[in-house]
Amino acid sequence: MSNLNTLKLTDAKKPTQIPQVLQRRNKLIKRIWQQAELARAQQTGTSFSVKKFRSVADVETGGRKQVETDVRVKPWWFVTDNGKLAISVRYGSKVLELGKGKFAVEVGTEKDLVKVLDVIKTAVSAGELDTAIENAATKLREGFTK
């Protein structure tokens, strides 16, 4: 018991639920990470895909089994009308409003994509896009209730 006396004991407990704001931030950060990996793969000429497990019915036994499948990651970046590269941030199927009436970030070249995505990820972690994420989540929920 003398070993425990050398430690600082506390009555802290692990939270059972993460607040909704943090769940949404984490979801968006995960998607931004996927976009950054996709951009890195394009720059090096390789492919990138995300693995996901799906439950499918086994024809022979009639039971269900887990099968690993690839999920296609669609790029968020595009070429604008004036020929410049831009990236829009998506939450689900909704494009986030990054500023008043601004929905995209202009990127210099494809080499700068990862840097811009890292800046966006930092902004999301700091909570700068919480209101935009909340608005997008509300619009997505409204689409399911109609």
mmCIF file of N, CA and C in Angstrom:
data_model
loop_
_atom_site.group_PDB
_atom_site.id
_atom_site.type_symbol
_atom_site.label_atom_id
_atom_site.label_comp_id
_atom_site.label_asym_id
_atom_site.label_seq_id
_atom_site.Cartn_x
_atom_site.Cartn_y
_atom_site.Cartn_z
ATOM 1 N N MET A 1 0.815 -1.195 0.000
ATOM 2 C CA MET A 1 0.000 0.000 0.000
ATOM 3 C C MET A 1 0.857 1.256 0.000
ATOM 4 N N SER A 2 2.108 1.146 0.359
ATOM 5 C CA SER A 2 2.960 2.322 0.422
ATOM 6 C C SER A 2 3.242 2.899 -0.964
ATOM 7 N N ASN A 3 3.127 2.078 -2.030
ATOM 8 C CA ASN A 3 3.334 2.583 -3.386
ATOM 9 C C ASN A 3 2.218 3.529 -3.803
ATOM 10 N N LEU A 4 0.997 3.242 -3.407
ATOM 11 C CA LEU A 4 -0.126 4.122 -3.742
ATOM 12 C C LEU A 4 -0.028 5.460 -3.025
ATOM 13 N N ASN A 5 0.603 5.481 -1.874
ATOM 14 C CA ASN A 5 0.733 6.726 -1.122
ATOM 15 C C ASN A 5 1.638 7.730 -1.834
ATOM 16 N N THR A 6 2.464 7.262 -2.766
ATOM 17 C CA THR A 6 3.345 8.171 -3.500
ATOM 18 C C THR A 6 2.621 8.856 -4.656
ATOM 19 N N LEU A 7 1.435 8.366 -4.994
ATOM 20 C CA LEU A 7 0.660 8.935 -6.106
ATOM 21 C C LEU A 7 -0.352 9.947 -5.595
ATOM 22 N N LYS A 8 -0.714 10.864 -6.469
ATOM 23 C CA LYS A 8 -1.742 11.842 -6.120
ATOM 24 C C LYS A 8 -3.093 11.262 -6.551
ATOM 25 N N LEU A 9 -3.907 10.847 -5.625
ATOM 26 C CA LEU A 9 -5.204 10.246 -5.889
ATOM 27 C C LEU A 9 -6.265 11.324 -6.018
ATOM 28 N N THR A 10 -7.265 11.070 -6.876
ATOM 29 C CA THR A 10 -8.331 12.035 -7.103
ATOM 30 C C THR A 10 -9.653 11.298 -7.270
ATOM 31 N N ASP A 11 -10.755 12.026 -7.176
ATOM 32 C CA ASP A 11 -12.072 11.407 -7.343
ATOM 33 C C ASP A 11 -12.632 11.621 -8.745
ATOM 34 N N ALA A 12 -11.783 11.977 -9.702
ATOM 35 C CA ALA A 12 -12.219 12.235 -11.077
ATOM 36 C C ALA A 12 -12.708 10.950 -11.740
ATOM 37 N N LYS A 13 -13.758 11.082 -12.559
ATOM 38 C CA LYS A 13 -14.310 9.948 -13.298
ATOM 39 C C LYS A 13 -14.293 10.274 -14.784
ATOM 40 N N LYS A 14 -14.147 9.248 -15.587
ATOM 41 C CA LYS A 14 -14.162 9.424 -17.036
ATOM 42 C C LYS A 14 -15.585 9.773 -17.471
ATOM 43 N N PRO A 15 -15.748 10.810 -18.304
ATOM 44 C CA PRO A 15 -17.091 11.166 -18.755
ATOM 45 C C PRO A 15 -17.675 10.057 -19.632
ATOM 46 N N THR A 16 -18.975 9.821 -19.463
ATOM 47 C CA THR A 16 -19.622 8.764 -20.242
ATOM 48 C C THR A 16 -20.069 9.259 -21.602
ATOM 49 N N GLN A 17 -20.272 10.537 -21.738
ATOM 50 C CA GLN A 17 -20.684 11.092 -23.023
ATOM 51 C C GLN A 17 -19.823 12.291 -23.389
ATOM 52 N N ILE A 18 -19.567 12.414 -24.686
ATOM 53 C CA ILE A 18 -18.857 13.582 -25.193
ATOM 54 C C ILE A 18 -19.911 14.619 -25.581
ATOM 55 N N PRO A 19 -19.700 15.887 -25.269
ATOM 56 C CA PRO A 19 -20.673 16.912 -25.671
ATOM 57 C C PRO A 19 -20.875 16.916 -27.194
ATOM 58 N N GLN A 20 -22.059 17.283 -27.613
ATOM 59 C CA GLN A 20 -22.429 17.285 -29.035
ATOM 60 C C GLN A 20 -21.479 18.131 -29.870
ATOM 61 N N VAL A 21 -21.035 19.253 -29.327
ATOM 62 C CA VAL A 21 -20.127 20.133 -30.063
ATOM 63 C C VAL A 21 -18.819 19.407 -30.374
ATOM 64 N N LEU A 22 -18.281 18.700 -29.397
ATOM 65 C CA LEU A 22 -17.033 17.971 -29.610
ATOM 66 C C LEU A 22 -17.216 16.802 -30.570
ATOM 67 N N GLN A 23 -18.364 16.141 -30.518
ATOM 68 C CA GLN A 23 -18.634 15.055 -31.463
ATOM 69 C C GLN A 23 -18.625 15.573 -32.897
ATOM 70 N N ARG A 24 -19.246 16.719 -33.101
ATOM 71 C CA ARG A 24 -19.298 17.302 -34.444
ATOM 72 C C ARG A 24 -17.924 17.753 -34.903
ATOM 73 N N ARG A 25 -17.160 18.365 -33.995
ATOM 74 C CA ARG A 25 -15.789 18.772 -34.344
ATOM 75 C C ARG A 25 -14.962 17.557 -34.746
ATOM 76 N N ASN A 26 -15.048 16.486 -33.949
ATOM 77 C CA ASN A 26 -14.277 15.276 -34.233
ATOM 78 C C ASN A 26 -14.665 14.663 -35.568
ATOM 79 N N LYS A 27 -15.953 14.689 -35.881
ATOM 80 C CA LYS A 27 -16.420 14.156 -37.163
ATOM 81 C C LYS A 27 -15.817 14.961 -38.313
ATOM 82 N N LEU A 28 -15.847 16.282 -38.195
ATOM 83 C CA LEU A 28 -15.311 17.123 -39.258
ATOM 84 C C LEU A 28 -13.790 16.999 -39.348
ATOM 85 N N ILE A 29 -13.104 16.895 -38.226
ATOM 86 C CA ILE A 29 -11.650 16.729 -38.236
ATOM 87 C C ILE A 29 -11.273 15.424 -38.921
ATOM 88 N N LYS A 30 -12.050 14.381 -38.696
ATOM 89 C CA LYS A 30 -11.797 13.097 -39.358
ATOM 90 C C LYS A 30 -11.932 13.235 -40.874
ATOM 91 N N ARG A 31 -12.948 13.936 -41.324
ATOM 92 C CA ARG A 31 -13.154 14.137 -42.763
ATOM 93 C C ARG A 31 -12.044 15.012 -43.363
ATOM 94 N N ILE A 32 -11.592 16.020 -42.627
ATOM 95 C CA ILE A 32 -10.499 16.867 -43.108
ATOM 96 C C ILE A 32 -9.222 16.046 -43.221
ATOM 97 N N TRP A 33 -8.982 15.160 -42.259
ATOM 98 C CA TRP A 33 -7.820 14.269 -42.334
ATOM 99 C C TRP A 33 -7.890 13.411 -43.594
ATOM 100 N N GLN A 34 -9.082 12.889 -43.915
ATOM 101 C CA GLN A 34 -9.246 12.083 -45.133
ATOM 102 C C GLN A 34 -8.933 12.901 -46.380
ATOM 103 N N GLN A 35 -9.374 14.162 -46.395
ATOM 104 C CA GLN A 35 -9.094 15.026 -47.540
ATOM 105 C C GLN A 35 -7.598 15.293 -47.670
ATOM 106 N N ALA A 36 -6.926 15.499 -46.544
ATOM 107 C CA ALA A 36 -5.478 15.738 -46.580
ATOM 108 C C ALA A 36 -4.744 14.501 -47.089
ATOM 109 N N GLU A 37 -5.156 13.325 -46.652
ATOM 110 C CA GLU A 37 -4.534 12.085 -47.128
ATOM 111 C C GLU A 37 -4.806 11.879 -48.614
ATOM 112 N N LEU A 38 -6.004 12.223 -49.069
ATOM 113 C CA LEU A 38 -6.335 12.125 -50.494
ATOM 114 C C LEU A 38 -5.466 13.078 -51.311
ATOM 115 N N ALA A 39 -5.262 14.286 -50.801
ATOM 116 C CA ALA A 39 -4.409 15.265 -51.495
ATOM 117 C C ALA A 39 -2.962 14.780 -51.552
ATOM 118 N N ARG A 40 -2.460 14.226 -50.444
ATOM 119 C CA ARG A 40 -1.096 13.677 -50.438
ATOM 120 C C ARG A 40 -0.966 12.528 -51.437
ATOM 121 N N ALA A 41 -1.971 11.672 -51.490
ATOM 122 C CA ALA A 41 -1.938 10.542 -52.423
ATOM 123 C C ALA A 41 -1.941 11.028 -53.868
ATOM 124 N N GLN A 42 -2.714 12.054 -54.166
ATOM 125 C CA GLN A 42 -2.740 12.597 -55.527
ATOM 126 C C GLN A 42 -1.392 13.203 -55.895
ATOM 127 N N GLN A 43 -0.759 13.865 -54.961
ATOM 128 C CA GLN A 43 0.534 14.489 -55.237
ATOM 129 C C GLN A 43 1.609 13.453 -55.512
ATOM 130 N N THR A 44 1.537 12.318 -54.828
ATOM 131 C CA THR A 44 2.540 11.272 -55.026
ATOM 132 C C THR A 44 2.152 10.283 -56.113
ATOM 133 N N GLY A 45 0.944 10.396 -56.646
ATOM 134 C CA GLY A 45 0.500 9.506 -57.713
ATOM 135 C C GLY A 45 -0.020 8.160 -57.225
ATOM 136 N N THR A 46 -0.351 8.060 -55.949
ATOM 137 C CA THR A 46 -0.906 6.828 -55.409
ATOM 138 C C THR A 46 -2.398 7.004 -55.177
ATOM 139 N N SER A 47 -3.041 5.949 -54.693
ATOM 140 C CA SER A 47 -4.467 6.034 -54.416
ATOM 141 C C SER A 47 -4.700 5.991 -52.909
ATOM 142 N N PHE A 48 -5.814 6.518 -52.485
ATOM 143 C CA PHE A 48 -6.188 6.530 -51.077
ATOM 144 C C PHE A 48 -7.644 6.133 -50.965
ATOM 145 N N SER A 49 -7.932 5.223 -50.055
ATOM 146 C CA SER A 49 -9.315 4.859 -49.771
ATOM 147 C C SER A 49 -9.441 4.536 -48.298
ATOM 148 N N VAL A 50 -10.641 4.672 -47.791
ATOM 149 C CA VAL A 50 -10.930 4.398 -46.398
ATOM 150 C C VAL A 50 -11.604 3.040 -46.327
ATOM 151 N N LYS A 51 -11.212 2.235 -45.367
ATOM 152 C CA LYS A 51 -11.801 0.915 -45.168
ATOM 153 C C LYS A 51 -12.976 1.026 -44.210
ATOM 154 N N LYS A 52 -14.025 0.230 -44.500
ATOM 155 C CA LYS A 52 -15.217 0.218 -43.669
ATOM 156 C C LYS A 52 -15.750 -1.203 -43.629
ATOM 157 N N PHE A 53 -16.314 -1.607 -42.520
ATOM 158 C CA PHE A 53 -16.915 -2.932 -42.412
ATOM 159 C C PHE A 53 -18.412 -2.823 -42.658
ATOM 160 N N ARG A 54 -18.919 -3.726 -43.506
ATOM 161 C CA ARG A 54 -20.351 -3.794 -43.804
ATOM 162 C C ARG A 54 -20.856 -5.166 -43.415
ATOM 163 N N SER A 55 -22.071 -5.232 -43.008
ATOM 164 C CA SER A 55 -22.695 -6.499 -42.664
ATOM 165 C C SER A 55 -23.510 -6.958 -43.873
ATOM 166 N N VAL A 56 -23.199 -8.147 -44.393
ATOM 167 C CA VAL A 56 -23.905 -8.680 -45.557
ATOM 168 C C VAL A 56 -24.422 -10.068 -45.238
ATOM 169 N N ALA A 57 -25.473 -10.464 -45.957
ATOM 170 C CA ALA A 57 -26.045 -11.795 -45.766
ATOM 171 C C ALA A 57 -25.220 -12.817 -46.545
ATOM 172 N N ASP A 58 -24.872 -13.908 -45.886
ATOM 173 C CA ASP A 58 -24.140 -14.991 -46.531
ATOM 174 C C ASP A 58 -25.153 -15.868 -47.256
ATOM 175 N N VAL A 59 -24.982 -16.035 -48.559
ATOM 176 C CA VAL A 59 -25.937 -16.774 -49.385
ATOM 177 C C VAL A 59 -25.981 -18.248 -48.976
ATOM 178 N N GLU A 60 -24.846 -18.823 -48.673
ATOM 179 C CA GLU A 60 -24.770 -20.248 -48.362
ATOM 180 C C GLU A 60 -25.377 -20.595 -47.006
ATOM 181 N N THR A 61 -25.023 -19.835 -45.981
ATOM 182 C CA THR A 61 -25.483 -20.166 -44.632
ATOM 183 C C THR A 61 -26.723 -19.396 -44.209
ATOM 184 N N GLY A 62 -27.015 -18.308 -44.838
ATOM 185 C CA GLY A 62 -28.161 -17.487 -44.467
ATOM 186 C C GLY A 62 -27.861 -16.534 -43.324
ATOM 187 N N GLY A 63 -26.688 -16.636 -42.732
ATOM 188 C CA GLY A 63 -26.298 -15.748 -41.633
ATOM 189 C C GLY A 63 -25.709 -14.452 -42.158
ATOM 190 N N ARG A 64 -25.322 -13.608 -41.226
ATOM 191 C CA ARG A 64 -24.713 -12.336 -41.590
ATOM 192 C C ARG A 64 -23.235 -12.387 -41.252
ATOM 193 N N LYS A 65 -22.436 -11.723 -42.089
ATOM 194 C CA LYS A 65 -21.006 -11.663 -41.820
ATOM 195 C C LYS A 65 -20.493 -10.269 -42.138
ATOM 196 N N GLN A 66 -19.364 -9.943 -41.542
ATOM 197 C CA GLN A 66 -18.741 -8.640 -41.741
ATOM 198 C C GLN A 66 -17.762 -8.720 -42.908
ATOM 199 N N VAL A 67 -17.899 -7.778 -43.854
ATOM 200 C CA VAL A 67 -17.019 -7.727 -45.012
ATOM 201 C C VAL A 67 -16.379 -6.347 -45.055
ATOM 202 N N GLU A 68 -15.066 -6.310 -45.272
ATOM 203 C CA GLU A 68 -14.350 -5.039 -45.368
ATOM 204 C C GLU A 68 -14.479 -4.498 -46.791
ATOM 205 N N THR A 69 -14.914 -3.259 -46.910
ATOM 206 C CA THR A 69 -15.071 -2.630 -48.219
ATOM 207 C C THR A 69 -14.350 -1.295 -48.240
ATOM 208 N N ASP A 70 -14.078 -0.800 -49.421
ATOM 209 C CA ASP A 70 -13.468 0.519 -49.591
ATOM 210 C C ASP A 70 -14.563 1.572 -49.714
ATOM 211 N N VAL A 71 -14.356 2.683 -49.067
ATOM 212 C CA VAL A 71 -15.256 3.822 -49.186
ATOM 213 C C VAL A 71 -14.556 4.861 -50.040
ATOM 214 N N ARG A 72 -15.212 5.310 -51.076
ATOM 215 C CA ARG A 72 -14.622 6.313 -51.945
ATOM 216 C C ARG A 72 -14.671 7.681 -51.271
ATOM 217 N N VAL A 73 -13.553 8.350 -51.260
ATOM 218 C CA VAL A 73 -13.459 9.692 -50.686
ATOM 219 C C VAL A 73 -13.478 10.673 -51.846
ATOM 220 N N LYS A 74 -14.507 11.505 -51.883
ATOM 221 C CA LYS A 74 -14.626 12.502 -52.953
ATOM 222 C C LYS A 74 -13.864 13.763 -52.554
ATOM 223 N N PRO A 75 -13.089 14.315 -53.478
ATOM 224 C CA PRO A 75 -12.319 15.521 -53.125
ATOM 225 C C PRO A 75 -13.235 16.733 -52.950
ATOM 226 N N TRP A 76 -12.881 17.567 -51.984
ATOM 227 C CA TRP A 76 -13.613 18.806 -51.731
ATOM 228 C C TRP A 76 -13.103 19.946 -52.590
ATOM 229 N N TRP A 77 -11.980 19.786 -53.259
ATOM 230 C CA TRP A 77 -11.408 20.887 -54.027
ATOM 231 C C TRP A 77 -11.885 20.825 -55.472
ATOM 232 N N PHE A 78 -11.846 21.999 -56.112
ATOM 233 C CA PHE A 78 -12.336 22.141 -57.481
ATOM 234 C C PHE A 78 -11.664 23.347 -58.123
ATOM 235 N N VAL A 79 -11.792 23.446 -59.433
ATOM 236 C CA VAL A 79 -11.259 24.580 -60.174
ATOM 237 C C VAL A 79 -12.401 25.568 -60.384
ATOM 238 N N THR A 80 -12.171 26.825 -60.038
ATOM 239 C CA THR A 80 -13.206 27.852 -60.151
ATOM 240 C C THR A 80 -13.338 28.332 -61.600
ATOM 241 N N ASP A 81 -14.285 29.231 -61.814
ATOM 242 C CA ASP A 81 -14.528 29.783 -63.155
ATOM 243 C C ASP A 81 -13.312 30.518 -63.696
ATOM 244 N N ASN A 82 -12.552 31.170 -62.815
ATOM 245 C CA ASN A 82 -11.383 31.927 -63.270
ATOM 246 C C ASN A 82 -10.121 31.066 -63.319
ATOM 247 N N GLY A 83 -10.263 29.741 -63.150
ATOM 248 C CA GLY A 83 -9.141 28.828 -63.306
ATOM 249 C C GLY A 83 -8.297 28.603 -62.070
ATOM 250 N N LYS A 84 -8.733 29.111 -60.924
ATOM 251 C CA LYS A 84 -7.973 28.930 -59.693
ATOM 252 C C LYS A 84 -8.526 27.742 -58.904
ATOM 253 N N LEU A 85 -7.670 27.151 -58.096
ATOM 254 C CA LEU A 85 -8.057 26.016 -57.271
ATOM 255 C C LEU A 85 -8.692 26.519 -55.982
ATOM 256 N N ALA A 86 -9.821 25.930 -55.602
ATOM 257 C CA ALA A 86 -10.514 26.316 -54.371
ATOM 258 C C ALA A 86 -10.969 25.047 -53.651
ATOM 259 N N ILE A 87 -11.196 25.179 -52.362
ATOM 260 C CA ILE A 87 -11.668 24.053 -51.564
ATOM 261 C C ILE A 87 -12.831 24.519 -50.697
ATOM 262 N N SER A 88 -13.879 23.713 -50.666
ATOM 263 C CA SER A 88 -15.005 23.999 -49.789
ATOM 264 C C SER A 88 -15.054 22.920 -48.721
ATOM 265 N N VAL A 89 -15.454 23.298 -47.533
ATOM 266 C CA VAL A 89 -15.511 22.372 -46.405
ATOM 267 C C VAL A 89 -16.930 21.868 -46.281
ATOM 268 N N ARG A 90 -17.075 20.551 -46.208
ATOM 269 C CA ARG A 90 -18.402 19.940 -46.137
ATOM 270 C C ARG A 90 -18.622 19.284 -44.785
ATOM 271 N N TYR A 91 -19.842 19.410 -44.303
ATOM 272 C CA TYR A 91 -20.288 18.660 -43.134
ATOM 273 C C TYR A 91 -21.479 17.846 -43.606
ATOM 274 N N GLY A 92 -21.257 16.558 -43.808
ATOM 275 C CA GLY A 92 -22.274 15.735 -44.441
ATOM 276 C C GLY A 92 -22.382 16.160 -45.890
ATOM 277 N N SER A 93 -23.597 16.454 -46.322
ATOM 278 C CA SER A 93 -23.791 16.900 -47.697
ATOM 279 C C SER A 93 -23.856 18.418 -47.812
ATOM 280 N N LYS A 94 -23.722 19.117 -46.699
ATOM 281 C CA LYS A 94 -23.827 20.575 -46.683
ATOM 282 C C LYS A 94 -22.442 21.225 -46.733
ATOM 283 N N VAL A 95 -22.342 22.306 -47.493
ATOM 284 C CA VAL A 95 -21.117 23.088 -47.559
ATOM 285 C C VAL A 95 -21.167 24.133 -46.452
ATOM 286 N N LEU A 96 -20.104 24.209 -45.669
ATOM 287 C CA LEU A 96 -20.074 25.154 -44.551
ATOM 288 C C LEU A 96 -19.790 26.565 -45.029
ATOM 289 N N GLU A 97 -20.457 27.523 -44.390
ATOM 290 C CA GLU A 97 -20.193 28.933 -44.665
ATOM 291 C C GLU A 97 -19.029 29.349 -43.772
ATOM 292 N N LEU A 98 -17.884 29.603 -44.395
ATOM 293 C CA LEU A 98 -16.664 29.900 -43.654
ATOM 294 C C LEU A 98 -16.597 31.349 -43.197
ATOM 295 N N GLY A 99 -17.245 32.207 -43.925
ATOM 296 C CA GLY A 99 -17.327 33.633 -43.604
ATOM 297 C C GLY A 99 -18.649 34.142 -44.136
ATOM 298 N N LYS A 100 -18.944 35.373 -43.908
ATOM 299 C CA LYS A 100 -20.214 35.954 -44.364
ATOM 300 C C LYS A 100 -20.325 35.846 -45.890
ATOM 301 N N GLY A 101 -21.112 34.911 -46.375
ATOM 302 C CA GLY A 101 -21.306 34.713 -47.804
ATOM 303 C C GLY A 101 -20.146 34.018 -48.505
ATOM 304 N N LYS A 102 -19.187 33.507 -47.755
ATOM 305 C CA LYS A 102 -18.008 32.835 -48.326
ATOM 306 C C LYS A 102 -18.088 31.337 -48.011
ATOM 307 N N PHE A 103 -18.026 30.514 -49.063
ATOM 308 C CA PHE A 103 -18.180 29.078 -48.906
ATOM 309 C C PHE A 103 -16.959 28.281 -49.338
ATOM 310 N N ALA A 104 -15.906 28.955 -49.773
ATOM 311 C CA ALA A 104 -14.716 28.244 -50.248
ATOM 312 C C ALA A 104 -13.462 29.031 -49.892
ATOM 313 N N VAL A 105 -12.332 28.309 -49.938
ATOM 314 C CA VAL A 105 -11.029 28.907 -49.692
ATOM 315 C C VAL A 105 -10.217 28.786 -50.964
ATOM 316 N N GLU A 106 -9.645 29.885 -51.413
ATOM 317 C CA GLU A 106 -8.813 29.838 -52.615
ATOM 318 C C GLU A 106 -7.447 29.258 -52.249
ATOM 319 N N VAL A 107 -7.020 28.295 -53.051
ATOM 320 C CA VAL A 107 -5.745 27.618 -52.821
ATOM 321 C C VAL A 107 -4.835 27.959 -53.991
ATOM 322 N N GLY A 108 -3.566 28.215 -53.713
ATOM 323 C CA GLY A 108 -2.629 28.572 -54.776
ATOM 324 C C GLY A 108 -2.430 27.438 -55.762
ATOM 325 N N THR A 109 -1.852 26.336 -55.309
ATOM 326 C CA THR A 109 -1.593 25.180 -56.164
ATOM 327 C C THR A 109 -1.991 23.916 -55.411
ATOM 328 N N GLU A 110 -1.902 22.794 -56.101
ATOM 329 C CA GLU A 110 -2.233 21.522 -55.451
ATOM 330 C C GLU A 110 -1.271 21.199 -54.318
ATOM 331 N N LYS A 111 -0.060 21.737 -54.392
ATOM 332 C CA LYS A 111 0.913 21.507 -53.323
ATOM 333 C C LYS A 111 0.479 22.189 -52.022
ATOM 334 N N ASP A 112 -0.315 23.250 -52.130
ATOM 335 C CA ASP A 112 -0.760 23.992 -50.956
ATOM 336 C C ASP A 112 -2.018 23.406 -50.320
ATOM 337 N N LEU A 113 -2.620 22.399 -50.941
ATOM 338 C CA LEU A 113 -3.861 21.824 -50.423
ATOM 339 C C LEU A 113 -3.704 21.309 -49.001
ATOM 340 N N VAL A 114 -2.656 20.559 -48.742
ATOM 341 C CA VAL A 114 -2.468 19.960 -47.420
ATOM 342 C C VAL A 114 -2.269 21.048 -46.366
ATOM 343 N N LYS A 115 -1.528 22.105 -46.707
ATOM 344 C CA LYS A 115 -1.310 23.203 -45.765
ATOM 345 C C LYS A 115 -2.626 23.887 -45.415
ATOM 346 N N VAL A 116 -3.454 24.138 -46.445
ATOM 347 C CA VAL A 116 -4.746 24.791 -46.223
ATOM 348 C C VAL A 116 -5.647 23.891 -45.378
ATOM 349 N N LEU A 117 -5.644 22.596 -45.660
ATOM 350 C CA LEU A 117 -6.459 21.669 -44.876
ATOM 351 C C LEU A 117 -5.992 21.613 -43.420
ATOM 352 N N ASP A 118 -4.697 21.714 -43.193
ATOM 353 C CA ASP A 118 -4.179 21.739 -41.825
ATOM 354 C C ASP A 118 -4.636 22.998 -41.087
ATOM 355 N N VAL A 119 -4.657 24.128 -41.784
ATOM 356 C CA VAL A 119 -5.131 25.373 -41.171
ATOM 357 C C VAL A 119 -6.619 25.253 -40.829
ATOM 358 N N ILE A 120 -7.392 24.671 -41.732
ATOM 359 C CA ILE A 120 -8.827 24.485 -41.487
ATOM 360 C C ILE A 120 -9.032 23.549 -40.303
ATOM 361 N N LYS A 121 -8.227 22.476 -40.234
ATOM 362 C CA LYS A 121 -8.338 21.534 -39.123
ATOM 363 C C LYS A 121 -8.029 22.215 -37.793
ATOM 364 N N THR A 122 -7.040 23.092 -37.784
ATOM 365 C CA THR A 122 -6.705 23.840 -36.572
ATOM 366 C C THR A 122 -7.862 24.755 -36.168
ATOM 367 N N ALA A 123 -8.488 25.386 -37.157
ATOM 368 C CA ALA A 123 -9.622 26.270 -36.882
ATOM 369 C C ALA A 123 -10.801 25.478 -36.307
ATOM 370 N N VAL A 124 -11.049 24.297 -36.831
ATOM 371 C CA VAL A 124 -12.132 23.459 -36.315
ATOM 372 C C VAL A 124 -11.825 23.034 -34.880
ATOM 373 N N SER A 125 -10.588 22.639 -34.623
ATOM 374 C CA SER A 125 -10.188 22.230 -33.266
ATOM 375 C C SER A 125 -10.350 23.367 -32.267
ATOM 376 N N ALA A 126 -10.097 24.586 -32.712
ATOM 377 C CA ALA A 126 -10.217 25.751 -31.838
ATOM 378 C C ALA A 126 -11.664 26.203 -31.655
ATOM 379 N N GLY A 127 -12.586 25.623 -32.421
ATOM 380 C CA GLY A 127 -13.999 25.970 -32.276
ATOM 381 C C GLY A 127 -14.440 27.139 -33.124
ATOM 382 N N GLU A 128 -13.636 27.553 -34.095
ATOM 383 C CA GLU A 128 -13.975 28.712 -34.914
ATOM 384 C C GLU A 128 -15.140 28.436 -35.865
ATOM 385 N N LEU A 129 -15.397 27.181 -36.182
ATOM 386 C CA LEU A 129 -16.472 26.854 -37.119
ATOM 387 C C LEU A 129 -17.665 26.202 -36.428
ATOM 388 N N ASP A 130 -17.778 26.326 -35.116
ATOM 389 C CA ASP A 130 -18.864 25.670 -34.383
ATOM 390 C C ASP A 130 -20.247 26.125 -34.839
ATOM 391 N N THR A 131 -20.425 27.425 -35.087
ATOM 392 C CA THR A 131 -21.747 27.901 -35.511
ATOM 393 C C THR A 131 -22.074 27.404 -36.914
ATOM 394 N N ALA A 132 -21.087 27.368 -37.800
ATOM 395 C CA ALA A 132 -21.326 26.862 -39.156
ATOM 396 C C ALA A 132 -21.657 25.373 -39.122
ATOM 397 N N ILE A 133 -20.967 24.626 -38.257
ATOM 398 C CA ILE A 133 -21.252 23.199 -38.130
ATOM 399 C C ILE A 133 -22.649 22.992 -37.567
ATOM 400 N N GLU A 134 -23.023 23.781 -36.577
ATOM 401 C CA GLU A 134 -24.358 23.675 -35.976
ATOM 402 C C GLU A 134 -25.442 23.977 -37.004
ATOM 403 N N ASN A 135 -25.237 25.017 -37.825
ATOM 404 C CA ASN A 135 -26.219 25.349 -38.866
ATOM 405 C C ASN A 135 -26.355 24.214 -39.873
ATOM 406 N N ALA A 136 -25.239 23.636 -40.282
ATOM 407 C CA ALA A 136 -25.275 22.540 -41.239
ATOM 408 C C ALA A 136 -25.955 21.316 -40.639
ATOM 409 N N ALA A 137 -25.664 21.020 -39.378
ATOM 410 C CA ALA A 137 -26.277 19.871 -38.714
ATOM 411 C C ALA A 137 -27.789 20.065 -38.589
ATOM 412 N N THR A 138 -28.216 21.285 -38.300
ATOM 413 C CA THR A 138 -29.643 21.583 -38.199
ATOM 414 C C THR A 138 -30.326 21.382 -39.546
ATOM 415 N N LYS A 139 -29.709 21.867 -40.614
ATOM 416 C CA LYS A 139 -30.281 21.693 -41.956
ATOM 417 C C LYS A 139 -30.350 20.223 -42.338
ATOM 418 N N LEU A 140 -29.318 19.454 -41.969
ATOM 419 C CA LEU A 140 -29.329 18.020 -42.261
ATOM 420 C C LEU A 140 -30.451 17.315 -41.497
ATOM 421 N N ARG A 141 -30.644 17.662 -40.229
ATOM 422 C CA ARG A 141 -31.717 17.048 -39.431
ATOM 423 C C ARG A 141 -33.084 17.398 -39.998
ATOM 424 N N GLU A 142 -33.242 18.655 -40.437
ATOM 425 C CA GLU A 142 -34.531 19.075 -40.995
ATOM 426 C C GLU A 142 -34.869 18.264 -42.248
ATOM 427 N N GLY A 143 -33.867 17.867 -43.004
ATOM 428 C CA GLY A 143 -34.105 17.064 -44.205
ATOM 429 C C GLY A 143 -34.663 15.692 -43.885
ATOM 430 N N PHE A 144 -34.398 15.178 -42.675
ATOM 431 C CA PHE A 144 -34.898 13.859 -42.305
ATOM 432 C C PHE A 144 -36.302 13.916 -41.729
ATOM 433 N N THR A 145 -36.742 15.068 -41.242
ATOM 434 C CA THR A 145 -38.050 15.165 -40.596
ATOM 435 C C THR A 145 -39.168 15.474 -41.570
ATOM 436 N N LYS A 146 -38.843 15.848 -42.784
ATOM 437 C CA LYS A 146 -39.887 16.206 -43.752
ATOM 438 C C LYS A 146 -40.424 14.991 -44.451
#
